[in-house]
Short mmCIF file of C-alpha atoms and ligand atoms in Angstrom, two decimals:
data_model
loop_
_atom_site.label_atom_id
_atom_site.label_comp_id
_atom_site.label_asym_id
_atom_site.label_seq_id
_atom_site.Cartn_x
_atom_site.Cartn_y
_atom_site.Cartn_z
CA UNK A 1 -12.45 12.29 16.78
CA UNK A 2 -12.57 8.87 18.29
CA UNK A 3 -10.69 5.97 17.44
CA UNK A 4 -13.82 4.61 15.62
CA UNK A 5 -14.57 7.43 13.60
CA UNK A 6 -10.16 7.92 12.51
CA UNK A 7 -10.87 4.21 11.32
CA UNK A 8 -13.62 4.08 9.42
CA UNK A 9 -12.06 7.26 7.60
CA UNK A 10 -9.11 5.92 6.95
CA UNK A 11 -10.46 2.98 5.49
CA UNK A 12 -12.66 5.17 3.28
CA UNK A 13 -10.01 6.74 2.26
CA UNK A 14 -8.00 3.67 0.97
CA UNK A 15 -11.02 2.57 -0.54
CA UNK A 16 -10.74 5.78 -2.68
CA UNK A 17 -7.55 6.19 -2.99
CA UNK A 18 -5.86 3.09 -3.96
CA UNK A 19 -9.09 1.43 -5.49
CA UNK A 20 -12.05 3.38 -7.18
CA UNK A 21 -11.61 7.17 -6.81
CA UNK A 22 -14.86 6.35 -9.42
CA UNK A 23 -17.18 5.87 -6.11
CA UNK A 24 -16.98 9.40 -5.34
CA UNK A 25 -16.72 11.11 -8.67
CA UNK A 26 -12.68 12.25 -7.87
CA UNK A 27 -9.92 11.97 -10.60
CA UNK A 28 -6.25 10.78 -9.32
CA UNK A 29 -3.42 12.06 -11.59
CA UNK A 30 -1.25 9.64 -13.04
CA UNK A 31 0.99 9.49 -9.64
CA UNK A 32 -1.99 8.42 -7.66
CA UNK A 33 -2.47 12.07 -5.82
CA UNK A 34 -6.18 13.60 -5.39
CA UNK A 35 -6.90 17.60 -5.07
CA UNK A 36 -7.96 17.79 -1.31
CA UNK A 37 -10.69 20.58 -1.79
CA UNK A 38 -12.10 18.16 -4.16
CA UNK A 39 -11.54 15.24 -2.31
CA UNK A 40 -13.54 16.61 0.57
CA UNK A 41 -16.21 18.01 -1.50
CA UNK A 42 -17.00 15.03 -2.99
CA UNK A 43 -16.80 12.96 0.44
CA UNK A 44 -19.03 15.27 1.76
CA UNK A 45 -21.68 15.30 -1.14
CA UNK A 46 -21.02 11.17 -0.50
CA UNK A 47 -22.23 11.48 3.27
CA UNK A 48 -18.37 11.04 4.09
CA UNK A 49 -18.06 14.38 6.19
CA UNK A 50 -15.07 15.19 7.68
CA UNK A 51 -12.60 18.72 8.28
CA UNK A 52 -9.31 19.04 7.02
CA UNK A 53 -8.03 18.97 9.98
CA UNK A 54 -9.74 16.03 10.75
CA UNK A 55 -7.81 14.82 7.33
CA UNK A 56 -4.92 16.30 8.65
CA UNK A 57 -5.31 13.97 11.87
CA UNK A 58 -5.86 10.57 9.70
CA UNK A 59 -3.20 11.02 7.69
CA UNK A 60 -0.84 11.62 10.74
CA UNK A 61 -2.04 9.07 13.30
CA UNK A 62 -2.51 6.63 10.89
CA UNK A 63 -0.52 3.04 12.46
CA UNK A 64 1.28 2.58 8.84
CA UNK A 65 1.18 5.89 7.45
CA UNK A 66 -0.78 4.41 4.46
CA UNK A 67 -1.70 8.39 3.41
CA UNK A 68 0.73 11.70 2.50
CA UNK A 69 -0.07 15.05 1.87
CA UNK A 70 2.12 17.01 -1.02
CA UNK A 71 4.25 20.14 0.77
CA UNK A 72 1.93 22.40 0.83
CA UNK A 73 -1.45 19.79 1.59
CA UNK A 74 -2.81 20.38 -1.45
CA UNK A 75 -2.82 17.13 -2.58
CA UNK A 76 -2.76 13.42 -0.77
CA UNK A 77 -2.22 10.40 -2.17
CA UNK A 78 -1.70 6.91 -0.92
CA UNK A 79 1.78 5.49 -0.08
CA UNK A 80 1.01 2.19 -1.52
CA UNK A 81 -1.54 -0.68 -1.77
CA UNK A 82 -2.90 0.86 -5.44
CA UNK A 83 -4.99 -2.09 -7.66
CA UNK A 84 -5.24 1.64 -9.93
CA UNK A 85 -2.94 1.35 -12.41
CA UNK A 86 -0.73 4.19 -11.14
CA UNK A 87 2.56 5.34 -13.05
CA UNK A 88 5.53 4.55 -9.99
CA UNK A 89 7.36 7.43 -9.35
CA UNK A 90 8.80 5.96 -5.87
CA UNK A 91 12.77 5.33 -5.68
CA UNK A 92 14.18 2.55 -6.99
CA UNK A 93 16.37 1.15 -4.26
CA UNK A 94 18.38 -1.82 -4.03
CA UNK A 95 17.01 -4.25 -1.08
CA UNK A 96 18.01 -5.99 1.92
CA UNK A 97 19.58 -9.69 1.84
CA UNK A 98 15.64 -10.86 2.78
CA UNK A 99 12.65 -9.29 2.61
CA UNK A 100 9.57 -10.74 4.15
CA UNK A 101 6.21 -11.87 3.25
CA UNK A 102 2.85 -12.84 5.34
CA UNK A 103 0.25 -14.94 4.10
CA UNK A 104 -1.29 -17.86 4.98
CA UNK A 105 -1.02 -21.84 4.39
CA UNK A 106 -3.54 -21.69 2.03
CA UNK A 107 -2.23 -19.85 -0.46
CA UNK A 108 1.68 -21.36 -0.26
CA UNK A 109 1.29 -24.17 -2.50
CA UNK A 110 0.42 -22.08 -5.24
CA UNK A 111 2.95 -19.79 -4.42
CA UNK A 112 5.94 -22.37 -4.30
CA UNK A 113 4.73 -23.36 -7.28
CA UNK A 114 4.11 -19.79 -9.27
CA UNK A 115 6.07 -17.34 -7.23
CA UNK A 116 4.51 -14.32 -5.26
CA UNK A 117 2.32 -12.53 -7.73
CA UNK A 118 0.23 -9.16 -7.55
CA UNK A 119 -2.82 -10.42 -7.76
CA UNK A 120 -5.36 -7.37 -7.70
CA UNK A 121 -2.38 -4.72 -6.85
CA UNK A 122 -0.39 -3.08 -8.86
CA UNK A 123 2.70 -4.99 -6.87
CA UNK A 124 4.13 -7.25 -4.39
CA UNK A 125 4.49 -5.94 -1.24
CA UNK A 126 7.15 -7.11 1.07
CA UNK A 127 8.46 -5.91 4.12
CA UNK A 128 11.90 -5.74 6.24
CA UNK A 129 10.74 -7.04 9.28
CA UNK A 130 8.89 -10.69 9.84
CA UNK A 131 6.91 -9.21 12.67
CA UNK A 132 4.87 -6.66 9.88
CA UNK A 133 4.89 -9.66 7.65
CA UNK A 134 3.50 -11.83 10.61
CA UNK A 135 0.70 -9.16 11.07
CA UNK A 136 0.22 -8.61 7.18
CA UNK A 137 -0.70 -12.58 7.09
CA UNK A 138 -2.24 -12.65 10.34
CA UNK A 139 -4.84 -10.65 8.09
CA UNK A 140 -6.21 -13.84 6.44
CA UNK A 141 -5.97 -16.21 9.16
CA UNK A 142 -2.99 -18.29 10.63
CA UNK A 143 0.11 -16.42 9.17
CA UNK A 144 3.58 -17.77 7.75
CA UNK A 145 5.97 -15.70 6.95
CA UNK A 146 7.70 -16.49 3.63
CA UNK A 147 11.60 -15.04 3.06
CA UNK A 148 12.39 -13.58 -0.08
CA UNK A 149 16.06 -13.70 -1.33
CA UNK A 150 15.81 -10.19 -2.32
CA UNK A 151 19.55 -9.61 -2.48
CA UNK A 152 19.81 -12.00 -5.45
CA UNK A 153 16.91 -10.91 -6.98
CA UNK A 154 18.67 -7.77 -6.53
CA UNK A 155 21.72 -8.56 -8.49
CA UNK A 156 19.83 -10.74 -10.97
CA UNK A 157 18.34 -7.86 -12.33
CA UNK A 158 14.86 -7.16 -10.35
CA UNK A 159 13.66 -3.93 -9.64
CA UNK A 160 12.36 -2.72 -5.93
CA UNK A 161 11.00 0.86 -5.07
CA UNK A 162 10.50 1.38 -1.59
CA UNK A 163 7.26 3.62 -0.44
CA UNK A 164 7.27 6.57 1.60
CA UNK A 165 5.83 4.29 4.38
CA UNK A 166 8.71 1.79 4.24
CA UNK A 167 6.85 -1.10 2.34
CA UNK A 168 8.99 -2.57 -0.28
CA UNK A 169 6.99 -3.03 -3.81
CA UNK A 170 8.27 -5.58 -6.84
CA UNK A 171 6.44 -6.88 -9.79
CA UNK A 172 6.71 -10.99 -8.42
CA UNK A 173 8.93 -12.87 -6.90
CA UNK A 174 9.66 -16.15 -9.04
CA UNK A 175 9.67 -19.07 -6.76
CA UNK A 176 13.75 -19.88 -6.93
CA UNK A 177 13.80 -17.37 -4.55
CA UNK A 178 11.37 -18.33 -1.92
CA UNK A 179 12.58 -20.06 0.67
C1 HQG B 1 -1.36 -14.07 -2.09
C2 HQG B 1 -1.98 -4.33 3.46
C3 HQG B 1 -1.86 -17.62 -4.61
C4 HQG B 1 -0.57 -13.20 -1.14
C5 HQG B 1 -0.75 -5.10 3.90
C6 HQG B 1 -1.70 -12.45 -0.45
C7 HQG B 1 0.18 -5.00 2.72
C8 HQG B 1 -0.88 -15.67 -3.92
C9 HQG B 1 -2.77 -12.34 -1.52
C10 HQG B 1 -0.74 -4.74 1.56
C11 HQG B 1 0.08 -15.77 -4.95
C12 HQG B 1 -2.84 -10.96 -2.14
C13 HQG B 1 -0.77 -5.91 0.64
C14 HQG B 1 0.01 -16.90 -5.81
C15 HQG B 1 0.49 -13.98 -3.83
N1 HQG B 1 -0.97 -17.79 -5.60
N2 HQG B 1 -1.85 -16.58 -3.75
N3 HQG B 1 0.88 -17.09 -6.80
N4 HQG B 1 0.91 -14.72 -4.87
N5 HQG B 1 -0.59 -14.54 -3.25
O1 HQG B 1 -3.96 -7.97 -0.09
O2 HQG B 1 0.54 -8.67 0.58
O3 HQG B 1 -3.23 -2.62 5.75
O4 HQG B 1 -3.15 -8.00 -2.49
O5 HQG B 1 0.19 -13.97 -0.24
O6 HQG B 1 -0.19 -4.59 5.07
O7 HQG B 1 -1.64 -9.48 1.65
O8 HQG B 1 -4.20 -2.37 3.49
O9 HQG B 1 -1.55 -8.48 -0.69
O10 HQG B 1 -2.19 -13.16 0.65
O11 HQG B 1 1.11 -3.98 2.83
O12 HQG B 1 -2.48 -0.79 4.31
O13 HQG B 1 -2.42 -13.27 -2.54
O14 HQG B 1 -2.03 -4.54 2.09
O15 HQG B 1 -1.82 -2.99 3.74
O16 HQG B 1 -3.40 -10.09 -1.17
O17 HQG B 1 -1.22 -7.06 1.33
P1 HQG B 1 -3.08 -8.55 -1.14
P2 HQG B 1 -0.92 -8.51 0.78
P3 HQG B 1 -3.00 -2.16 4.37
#
């Protein structure tokens, strides 16, 4: 497959995955994952053809590794990124000192003013290094990169899982510890 075609597969894929499964008639359990037989029957009765190893090769080129199979590749789900309301069963791990967050100028008044909220996912992401964040923004339009005191909200009580792809998920961030 081409670039082109890995794309627009992958982005299918999120689409179904993290947002309406519903578009192609698929179930997610309550962890997020999909049956891949079914998955690619129903893609395919969709006009979304593609192999398994074709899946196979999306889910291991992919540039963020948004996608995992189970052991055995019966199942896939998506790392992260859910608006689903999917039951976390990722590690709860204590953070860095700062985590990061891109967005753009736009949107920082009202987050200085109500914290970093989930909006349409199911939770904040934030990530270790500014230059994902910078990208993550970048996104939108002009990006800034907001720091999260993560290691206070740490001790204060908050809870962070970390995904399988190394994005770091929290319900919100209130604004004391913006900065
Ligand atoms: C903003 C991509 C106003 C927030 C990325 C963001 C990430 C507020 C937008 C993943 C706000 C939500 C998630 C508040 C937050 N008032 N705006 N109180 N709180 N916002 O897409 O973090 O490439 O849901 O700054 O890499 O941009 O798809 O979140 O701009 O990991 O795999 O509201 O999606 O991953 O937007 O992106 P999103 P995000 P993929």
């Amino acid at each position: 497959m081409n670039d082109n075609q890995i794309k627009s597969i992958s982005k299918f894929l999120s689409l179904i995955l993290r947002h309406s499964p519903d578009t192609i008639r698929l179930q997610l359990d309550t962890h997020g994952w999909a049956d891949v037989a079914t998955l690619l029957r129903q893609c395919h009765a969709h006009g979304k053809r593609f192999s398994f190893a074709e899946l196979e090769e999306v889910v291991r080129s992919n540039d963020k590794q948004r996608f995992e199979f189970n052991e055995d590749k019966t199942r896939i789900r998506a790392n992260q990124g859910h608006s689903l309301n999917i039951e976390t069963d990722l590690p709860v791990t204590a953070p860095p000192e700062f985590l990061y967050h891109g967005t753009v100028g736009r949107f920082v008044g009202a987050i200085r003013n109500s914290g970093l909220q989930k909006m349409n996912r199911q939770h904040v992401h934030l990530t270790a290094d500014r230059h994902t964040a910078e990208q993550v923004g970048g996104r939108r339009g002009a990006p800034v990169v907001l720091s999260v005191r993560s290691g206070d909200m740490h001790r204060d009580g908050y809870t962070f899982f970390l995904s399988a792809n190394n994005v770091w998920l929290t319900d919100a961030v209130p604004p004391q510890y913006i900065q």
